[in-house]
XYZ file of C-alpha atoms in Angstrom:
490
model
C 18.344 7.295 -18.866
C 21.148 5.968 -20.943
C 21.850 7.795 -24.473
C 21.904 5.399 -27.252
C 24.845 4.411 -28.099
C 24.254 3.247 -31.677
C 21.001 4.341 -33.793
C 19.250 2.174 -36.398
C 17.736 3.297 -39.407
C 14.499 3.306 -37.661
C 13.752 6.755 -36.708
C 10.112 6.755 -35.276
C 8.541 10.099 -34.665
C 7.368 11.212 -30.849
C 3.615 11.239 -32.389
C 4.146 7.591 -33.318
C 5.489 7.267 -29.824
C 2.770 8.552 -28.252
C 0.700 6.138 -30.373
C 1.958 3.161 -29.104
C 0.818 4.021 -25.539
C -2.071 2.237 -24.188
C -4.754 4.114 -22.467
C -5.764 3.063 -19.024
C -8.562 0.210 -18.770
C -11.820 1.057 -17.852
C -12.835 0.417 -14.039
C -15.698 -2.305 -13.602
C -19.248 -1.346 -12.617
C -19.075 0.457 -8.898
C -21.241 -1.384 -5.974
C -24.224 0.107 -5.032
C -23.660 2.529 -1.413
C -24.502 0.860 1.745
C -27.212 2.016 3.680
C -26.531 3.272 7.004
C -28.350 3.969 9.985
C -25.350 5.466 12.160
C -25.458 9.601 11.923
C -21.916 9.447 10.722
C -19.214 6.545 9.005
C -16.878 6.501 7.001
C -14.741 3.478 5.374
C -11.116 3.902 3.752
C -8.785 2.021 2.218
C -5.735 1.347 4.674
C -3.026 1.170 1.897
C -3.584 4.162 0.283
C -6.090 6.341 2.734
C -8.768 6.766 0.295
C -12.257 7.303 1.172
C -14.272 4.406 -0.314
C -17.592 6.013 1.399
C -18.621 8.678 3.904
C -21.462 10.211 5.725
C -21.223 12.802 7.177
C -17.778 11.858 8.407
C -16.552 15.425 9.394
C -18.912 16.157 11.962
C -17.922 16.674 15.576
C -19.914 13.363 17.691
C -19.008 12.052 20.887
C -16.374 9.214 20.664
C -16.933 7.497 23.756
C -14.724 4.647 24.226
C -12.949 4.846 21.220
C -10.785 7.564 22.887
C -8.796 4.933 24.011
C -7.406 4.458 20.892
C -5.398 8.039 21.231
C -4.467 6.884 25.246
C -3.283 3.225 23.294
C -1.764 5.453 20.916
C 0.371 7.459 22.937
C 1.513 4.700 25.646
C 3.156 2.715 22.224
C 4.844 6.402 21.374
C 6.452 5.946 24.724
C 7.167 1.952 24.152
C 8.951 2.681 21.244
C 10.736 5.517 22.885
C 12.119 2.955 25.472
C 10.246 5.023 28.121
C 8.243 2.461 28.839
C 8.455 -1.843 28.324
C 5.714 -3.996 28.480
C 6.604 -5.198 31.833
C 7.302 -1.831 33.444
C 5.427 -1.661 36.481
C 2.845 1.126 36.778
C 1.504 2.143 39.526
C -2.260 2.028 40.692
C -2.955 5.325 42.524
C -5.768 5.803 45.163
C -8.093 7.697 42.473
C -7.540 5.120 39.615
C -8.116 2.070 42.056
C -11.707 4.098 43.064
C -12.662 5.187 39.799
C -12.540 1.437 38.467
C -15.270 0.861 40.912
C -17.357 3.363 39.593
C -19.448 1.644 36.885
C -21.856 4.766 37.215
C -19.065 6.954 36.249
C -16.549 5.075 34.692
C -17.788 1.875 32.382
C -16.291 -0.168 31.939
C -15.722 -1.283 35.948
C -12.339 -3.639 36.030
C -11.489 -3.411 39.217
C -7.637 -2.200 39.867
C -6.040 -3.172 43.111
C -5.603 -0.238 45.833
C -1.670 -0.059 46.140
C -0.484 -2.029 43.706
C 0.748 -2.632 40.432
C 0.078 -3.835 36.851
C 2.104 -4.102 33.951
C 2.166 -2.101 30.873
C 0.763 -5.034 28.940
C -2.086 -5.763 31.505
C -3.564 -2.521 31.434
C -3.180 -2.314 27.602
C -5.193 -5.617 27.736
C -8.086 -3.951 29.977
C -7.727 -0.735 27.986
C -8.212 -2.286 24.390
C -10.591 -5.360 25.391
C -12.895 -4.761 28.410
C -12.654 -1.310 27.673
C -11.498 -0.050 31.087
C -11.799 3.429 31.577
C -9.583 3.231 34.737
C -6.395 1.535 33.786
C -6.304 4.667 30.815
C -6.265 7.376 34.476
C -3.278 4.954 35.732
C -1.104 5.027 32.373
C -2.115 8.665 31.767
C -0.968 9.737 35.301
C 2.349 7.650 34.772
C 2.831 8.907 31.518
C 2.371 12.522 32.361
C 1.886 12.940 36.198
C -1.259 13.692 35.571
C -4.421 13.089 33.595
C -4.836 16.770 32.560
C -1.200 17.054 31.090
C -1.492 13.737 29.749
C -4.736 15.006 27.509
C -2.581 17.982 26.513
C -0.653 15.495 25.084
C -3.849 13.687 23.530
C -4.706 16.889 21.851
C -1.215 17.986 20.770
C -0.957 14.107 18.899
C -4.306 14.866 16.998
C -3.486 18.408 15.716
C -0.172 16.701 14.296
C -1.810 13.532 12.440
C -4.177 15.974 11.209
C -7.189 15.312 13.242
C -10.194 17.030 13.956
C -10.759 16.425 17.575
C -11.111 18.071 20.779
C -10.251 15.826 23.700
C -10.774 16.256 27.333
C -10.430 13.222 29.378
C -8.316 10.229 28.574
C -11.055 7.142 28.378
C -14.014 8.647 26.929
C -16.484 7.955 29.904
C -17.470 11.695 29.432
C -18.577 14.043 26.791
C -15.691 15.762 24.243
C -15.767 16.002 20.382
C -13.978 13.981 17.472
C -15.033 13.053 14.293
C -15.767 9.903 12.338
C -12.886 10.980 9.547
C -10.260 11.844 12.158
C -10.755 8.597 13.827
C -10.324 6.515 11.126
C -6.613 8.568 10.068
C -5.694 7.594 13.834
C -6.472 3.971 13.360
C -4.620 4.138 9.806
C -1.990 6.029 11.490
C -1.557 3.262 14.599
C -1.541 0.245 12.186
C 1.302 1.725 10.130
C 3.242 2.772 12.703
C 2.694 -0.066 15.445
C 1.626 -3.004 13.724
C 1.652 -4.838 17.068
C -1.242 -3.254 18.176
C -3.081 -5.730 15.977
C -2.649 -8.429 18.714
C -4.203 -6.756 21.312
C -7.329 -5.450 19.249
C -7.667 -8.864 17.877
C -7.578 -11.173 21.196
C -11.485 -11.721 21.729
C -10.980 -11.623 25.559
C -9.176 -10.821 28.654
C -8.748 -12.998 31.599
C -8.029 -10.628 35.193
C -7.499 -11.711 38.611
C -9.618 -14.363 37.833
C -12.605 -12.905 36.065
C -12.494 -13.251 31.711
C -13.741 -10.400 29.912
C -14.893 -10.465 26.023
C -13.838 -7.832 23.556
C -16.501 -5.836 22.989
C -15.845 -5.619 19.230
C -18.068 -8.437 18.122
C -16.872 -8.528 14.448
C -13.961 -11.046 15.642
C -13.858 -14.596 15.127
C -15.812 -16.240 17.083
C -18.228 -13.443 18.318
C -21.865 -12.116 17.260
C -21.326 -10.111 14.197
C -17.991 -12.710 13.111
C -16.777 -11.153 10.140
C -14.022 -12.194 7.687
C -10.318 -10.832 8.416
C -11.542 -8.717 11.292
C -8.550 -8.053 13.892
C -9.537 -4.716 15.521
C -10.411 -2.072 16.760
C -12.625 -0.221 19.223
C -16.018 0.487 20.614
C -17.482 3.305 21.922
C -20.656 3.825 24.310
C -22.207 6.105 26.843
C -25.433 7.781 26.203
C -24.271 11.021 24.563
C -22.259 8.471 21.889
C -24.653 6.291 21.153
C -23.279 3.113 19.704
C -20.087 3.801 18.172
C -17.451 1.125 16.336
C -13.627 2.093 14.498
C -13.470 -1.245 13.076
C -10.536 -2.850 10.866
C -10.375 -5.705 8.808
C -8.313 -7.453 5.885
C -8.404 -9.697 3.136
C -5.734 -11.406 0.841
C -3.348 -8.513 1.715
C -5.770 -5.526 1.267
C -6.678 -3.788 4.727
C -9.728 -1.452 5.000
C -10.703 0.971 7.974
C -14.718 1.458 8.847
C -15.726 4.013 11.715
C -19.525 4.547 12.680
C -20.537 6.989 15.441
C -24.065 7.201 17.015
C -25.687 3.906 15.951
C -28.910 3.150 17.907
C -27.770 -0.122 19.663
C -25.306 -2.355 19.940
C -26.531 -4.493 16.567
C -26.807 -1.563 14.443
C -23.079 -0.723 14.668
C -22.197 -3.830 14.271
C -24.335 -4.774 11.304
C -23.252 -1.173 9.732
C -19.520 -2.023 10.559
C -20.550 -4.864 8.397
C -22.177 -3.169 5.438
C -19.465 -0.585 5.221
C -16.598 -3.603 5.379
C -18.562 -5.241 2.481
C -18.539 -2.014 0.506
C -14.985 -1.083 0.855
C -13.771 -4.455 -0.218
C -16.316 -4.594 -2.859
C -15.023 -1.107 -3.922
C -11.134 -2.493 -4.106
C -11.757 -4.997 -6.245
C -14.367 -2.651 -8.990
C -11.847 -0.149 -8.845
C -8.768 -2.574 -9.653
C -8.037 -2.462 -13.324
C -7.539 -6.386 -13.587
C -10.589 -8.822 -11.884
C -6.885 -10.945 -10.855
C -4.899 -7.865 -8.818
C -7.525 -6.238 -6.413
C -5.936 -8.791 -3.747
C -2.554 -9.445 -4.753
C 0.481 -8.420 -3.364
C 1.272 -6.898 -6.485
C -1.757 -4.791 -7.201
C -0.547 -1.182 -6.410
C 2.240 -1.921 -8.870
C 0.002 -3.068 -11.407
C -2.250 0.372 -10.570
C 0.254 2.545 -10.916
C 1.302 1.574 -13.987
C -1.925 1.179 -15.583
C -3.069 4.675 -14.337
C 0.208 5.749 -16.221
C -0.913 4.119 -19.686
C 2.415 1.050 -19.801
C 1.999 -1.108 -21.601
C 0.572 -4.598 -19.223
C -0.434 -6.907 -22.566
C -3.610 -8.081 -20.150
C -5.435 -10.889 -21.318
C -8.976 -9.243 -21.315
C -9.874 -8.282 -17.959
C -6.662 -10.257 -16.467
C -3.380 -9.174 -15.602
C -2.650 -13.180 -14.846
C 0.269 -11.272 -12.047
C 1.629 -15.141 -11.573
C 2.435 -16.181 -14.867
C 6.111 -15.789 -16.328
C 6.621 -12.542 -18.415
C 8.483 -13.000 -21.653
C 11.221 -11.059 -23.230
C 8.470 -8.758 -25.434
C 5.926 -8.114 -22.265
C 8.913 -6.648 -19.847
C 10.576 -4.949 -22.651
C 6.995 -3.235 -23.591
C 5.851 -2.582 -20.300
C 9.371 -0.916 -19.294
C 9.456 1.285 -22.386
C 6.187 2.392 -22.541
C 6.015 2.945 -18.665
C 9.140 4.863 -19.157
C 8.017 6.898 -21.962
C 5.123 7.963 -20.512
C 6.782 8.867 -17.476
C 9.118 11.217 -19.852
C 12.731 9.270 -19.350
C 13.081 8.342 -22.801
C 15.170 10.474 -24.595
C 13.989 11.670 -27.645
C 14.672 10.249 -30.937
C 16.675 12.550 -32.885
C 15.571 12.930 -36.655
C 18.272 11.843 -39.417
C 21.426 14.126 -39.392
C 21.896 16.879 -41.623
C 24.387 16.182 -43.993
C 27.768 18.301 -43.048
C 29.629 17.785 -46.534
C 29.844 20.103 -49.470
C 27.308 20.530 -51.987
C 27.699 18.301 -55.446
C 29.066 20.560 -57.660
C 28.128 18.259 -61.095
C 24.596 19.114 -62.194
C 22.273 15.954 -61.215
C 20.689 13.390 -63.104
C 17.699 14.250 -65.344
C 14.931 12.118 -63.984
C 12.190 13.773 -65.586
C 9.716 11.677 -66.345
C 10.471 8.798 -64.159
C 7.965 8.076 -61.373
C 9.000 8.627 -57.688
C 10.323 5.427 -56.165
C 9.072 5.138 -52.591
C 11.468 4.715 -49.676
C 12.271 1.006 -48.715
C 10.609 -0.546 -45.758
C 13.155 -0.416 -43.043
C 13.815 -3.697 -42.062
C 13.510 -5.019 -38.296
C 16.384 -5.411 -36.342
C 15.213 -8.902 -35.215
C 14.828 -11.564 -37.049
C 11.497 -13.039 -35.120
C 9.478 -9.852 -34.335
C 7.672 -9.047 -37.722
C 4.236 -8.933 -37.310
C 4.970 -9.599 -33.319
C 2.080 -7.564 -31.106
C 5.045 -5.899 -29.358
C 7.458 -4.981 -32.817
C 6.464 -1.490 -32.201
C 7.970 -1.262 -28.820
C 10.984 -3.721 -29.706
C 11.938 -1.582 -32.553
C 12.044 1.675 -31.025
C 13.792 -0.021 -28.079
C 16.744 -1.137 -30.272
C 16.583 2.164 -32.214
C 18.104 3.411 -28.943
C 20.453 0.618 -28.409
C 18.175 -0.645 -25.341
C 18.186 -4.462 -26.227
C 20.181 -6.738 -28.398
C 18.951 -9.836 -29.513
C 20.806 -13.243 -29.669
C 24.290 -14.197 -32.051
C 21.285 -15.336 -34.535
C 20.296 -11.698 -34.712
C 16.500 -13.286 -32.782
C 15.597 -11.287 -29.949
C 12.970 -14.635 -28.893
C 10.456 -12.258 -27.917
C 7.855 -14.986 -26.456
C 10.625 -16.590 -23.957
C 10.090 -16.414 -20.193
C 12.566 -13.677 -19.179
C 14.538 -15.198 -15.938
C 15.387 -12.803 -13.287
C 18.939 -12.146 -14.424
C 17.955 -11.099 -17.974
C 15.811 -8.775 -15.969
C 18.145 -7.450 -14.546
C 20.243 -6.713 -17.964
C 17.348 -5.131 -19.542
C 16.768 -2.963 -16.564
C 20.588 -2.010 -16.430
C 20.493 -1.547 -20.395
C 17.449 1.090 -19.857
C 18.451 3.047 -16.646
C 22.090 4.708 -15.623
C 22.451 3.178 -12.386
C 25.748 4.011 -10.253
C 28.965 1.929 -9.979
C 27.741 -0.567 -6.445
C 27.596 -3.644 -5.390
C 24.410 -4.825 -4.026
C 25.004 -8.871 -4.513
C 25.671 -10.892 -0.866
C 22.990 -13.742 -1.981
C 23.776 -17.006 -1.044
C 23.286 -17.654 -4.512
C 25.282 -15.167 -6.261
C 27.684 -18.273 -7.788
C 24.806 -19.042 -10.099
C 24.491 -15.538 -11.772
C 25.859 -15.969 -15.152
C 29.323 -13.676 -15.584
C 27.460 -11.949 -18.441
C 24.701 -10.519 -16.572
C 27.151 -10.168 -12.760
C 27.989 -6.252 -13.494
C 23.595 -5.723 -14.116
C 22.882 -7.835 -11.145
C 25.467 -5.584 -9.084
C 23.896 -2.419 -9.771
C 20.175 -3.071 -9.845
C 20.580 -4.765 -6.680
C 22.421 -2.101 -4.945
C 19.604 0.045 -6.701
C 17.019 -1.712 -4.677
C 15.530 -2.775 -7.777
C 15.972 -6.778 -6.746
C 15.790 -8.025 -3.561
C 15.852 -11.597 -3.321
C 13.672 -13.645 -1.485
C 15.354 -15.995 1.738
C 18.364 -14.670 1.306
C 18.378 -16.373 -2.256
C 18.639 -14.230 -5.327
C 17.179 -17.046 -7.482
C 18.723 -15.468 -10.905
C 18.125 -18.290 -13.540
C 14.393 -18.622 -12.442
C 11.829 -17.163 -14.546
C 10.591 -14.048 -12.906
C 6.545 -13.501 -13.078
C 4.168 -10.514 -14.183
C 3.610 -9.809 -10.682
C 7.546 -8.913 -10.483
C 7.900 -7.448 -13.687
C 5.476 -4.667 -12.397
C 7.164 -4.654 -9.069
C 10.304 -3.772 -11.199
C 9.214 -0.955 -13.141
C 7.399 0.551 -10.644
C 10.613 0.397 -8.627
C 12.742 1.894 -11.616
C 9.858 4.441 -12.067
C 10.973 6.048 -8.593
C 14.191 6.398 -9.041
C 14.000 9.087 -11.119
């Protein structure tokens, strides 16, 4: 943080300090739990990998099907890798051409032509949609040479991302251990790393030499159990399984990740899938501290910093992230979130005097009553009585902000983007760069160029379109973006 270069007489104690900041708001009433039928689920949030619910989630159950997940896994490992493009050309071998005959033994039966060959992207198609436990044997044997080292492989992937699992086969069509927890961090851990994968789990069907075969995840548009924002992910069934579903979907920017194993039938997964997707969503937006920022882009910003205790100047249960923040709600909400983070300095007490004692005797003022100190007056002309003065003052008792050649620091003005960035460059020692290169740097105003520079290059601004946009206002939604931003720095 930057030293003040100048102290008022204001000298405000660190108890009044820790006065000023707010604590955080109070979460809304919870949901009540759904009721599920499946022996084990589990629903998290994707963002942050809470659990918003569990049963019995760390339990060892037969996945079924939604092994392929870790095979799907594993081939986009080897995509990325550049081992492998979607249009490499993979081999069917005699076994994996037989087994997807074998409906008995292998479900699902796509039949894969003796001799030939299928693209990458075909057989992730059958793996992720029909659900064909063959095409998994002809990437696996590809992969690794062979389906044993390729599960080696399946096993050595779970133990790093933390799973509990025990695999054995690469499809599922027989009988190993995961559990309902360690399926969902795969699924988390796929979507993070391989967004893609969303438009295979999300196409409702597959068309194959000829023959179209439906998803079997029936919570997509379109299908049985339709639900809203569903895009993935994968079923599970053979008799030792149950019914299983990993199931994924998302809503005005939040994501959420549901996994039952061991349903009864096909409805009851589906139908729990749905209860525990209600739940988690319902528990986003109870748990959000504002009934406006469960859903919007800005709200683990607008978490953070109310977990920390800044300053937000909410408007009852609203954050209202898209209207423009004035001068007095950035300065507060930057000070406070700093000070509670501990990057203030401290401010020092009045300085001891360093000259020589009077050596004439003093006054005689006995008798006279004690005259109490003056009221210190504010270093701005328009913030007396302001709901922010508190955090104004002791900002300028640093030398943080300045106010206009009227000696007004216009507290209730919309604070444009470059006067952010001032204020931000005022509060925080950033290093000598040069982040501009906006196709609108021209319009910055010379006074705030050097701020824009740094907080820039600081990653503290990023533009939008290439554009900067520096004389627009900037929102609430930004101004937390901001100070969370600054708040990692440190």
């Amino acid at each position: 943080m930057k030293h003040a270069p100048r102290l008022t007489a204001l000298l405000l104690t660190l108890a009044l300090l820790a006065g000023l900041l707010p604590a955080a708001s109070a979460a809304a009433p919870q949901p009540a739990e759904p009721r599920i039928a499946a022996d084990s689920a589990i629903v998290i949030d994707y963002d942050t990998g809470e659990t918003l619910y569990e049963k019995d989630a760390d339990t060892m159950r037969v996945p079924a099907s939604m092994t392929k997940v870790m095979t799907a896994y594993i081939i986009f490992e080897e995509l990325e890798a550049g081992n492998l493009t979607l249009d490499t050309l993979v081999p069917i071998s005699d076994f994996a051409a037989q087994i997807s005959r074998n409906q008995a033994r292998y479900p699902t039966a796509v039949p894969l032509p003796y001799g030939g060959s299928l693209t990458v992207d075909t057989l992730l198609r059958l793996i992720l949609i029909p659900s064909a436990s063959a095409s998994c044997v002809a990437m696996a044997e590809y992969i690794s040479g062979t389906e044993a080292a390729f599960v080696q492989r399946m096993n050595a992937t779970a133990q790093r991302l933390g799973m509990t699992a025990q695999y054995q086969n690469c499809h599922g069509a027989h009988v190993h251990y995961l559990t309902a927890r360690s399926q969902a961090i795969l699924v988390r851990e796929f979507i993070r790393r391989f967004p893609q994968i969303l438009d295979y789990t999300s196409a409702t069907s597959a068309t194959f030499n000829g023959t179209t075969y439906p998803n079997t995840n029936q919570l997509l548009p379109g299908l049985a159990f339709e639900y809203e924002g569903a895009d993935g992910f994968k079923t599970g069934t053979i008799n030792a399984a149950g019914y299983c579903l990993s199931a994924t979907a998302k809503r005005d920017g939040r994501r959420i990740i549901s996994v039952v194993m061991h349903s009864d039938n096909n409805t009851t997964r589906h139908t729990d899938s749905t209860a525990l997707l209600d739940y988690g969503f319902a528990r986003l937006a109870a748990d959000a501290p504002y009934t406006d920022t469960a859903f919007h882009w800005s709200w683990q910003a607008v978490e953070e910093l109310d977990a920390l205790g800044a300053e937000l100047h909410p408007s009852g249960e609203q954050f209202r992230p898209e209207q423009a923040v004035t001068r007095a709600e950035f300065t507060a909400m930057l000070y406070s979130a700093l000070a509670a983070d501990g990057q203030l300095p401290p401010l020092p007490g009045p300085e001891e005097s360093t000259q020589p004692a009077e050596t004439a005797p003093p006054e005689d003022t006995a008798g006279e009553p004690e005259q109490p100190a003056p009221e210190p007056e504010p270093p701005f002309a328009d913030i007396d009585g302001h709901w922010a003065q508190a955090y104004i003052e002791e900002a300028a008792a640093l030398g943080l902000v300045e106010g206009d050649q009227y000696g007004r620091f216009n507290p209730d003005s919309a604070l444009t983007r470059q006067d952010m960035m001032v204020l931000v460059d005022n509060f925080v020692e950033l290093p000598e760069a040069n982040g501009l290169g906006f196709d609108d740097d021209g319009d910055i105003a010379l006074w705030a160029l050097e701020a824009a520079a740094r907080t820039t290059a600081a990653g503290l601004f990023g533009g939008s379109g290439g554009r900067l946009f520096p004389s627009a206002s900037a929102t609430r939604a930004e101004a937390a973006q901001v100070v969370s931003r600054v708040l990692e720095l440190a």
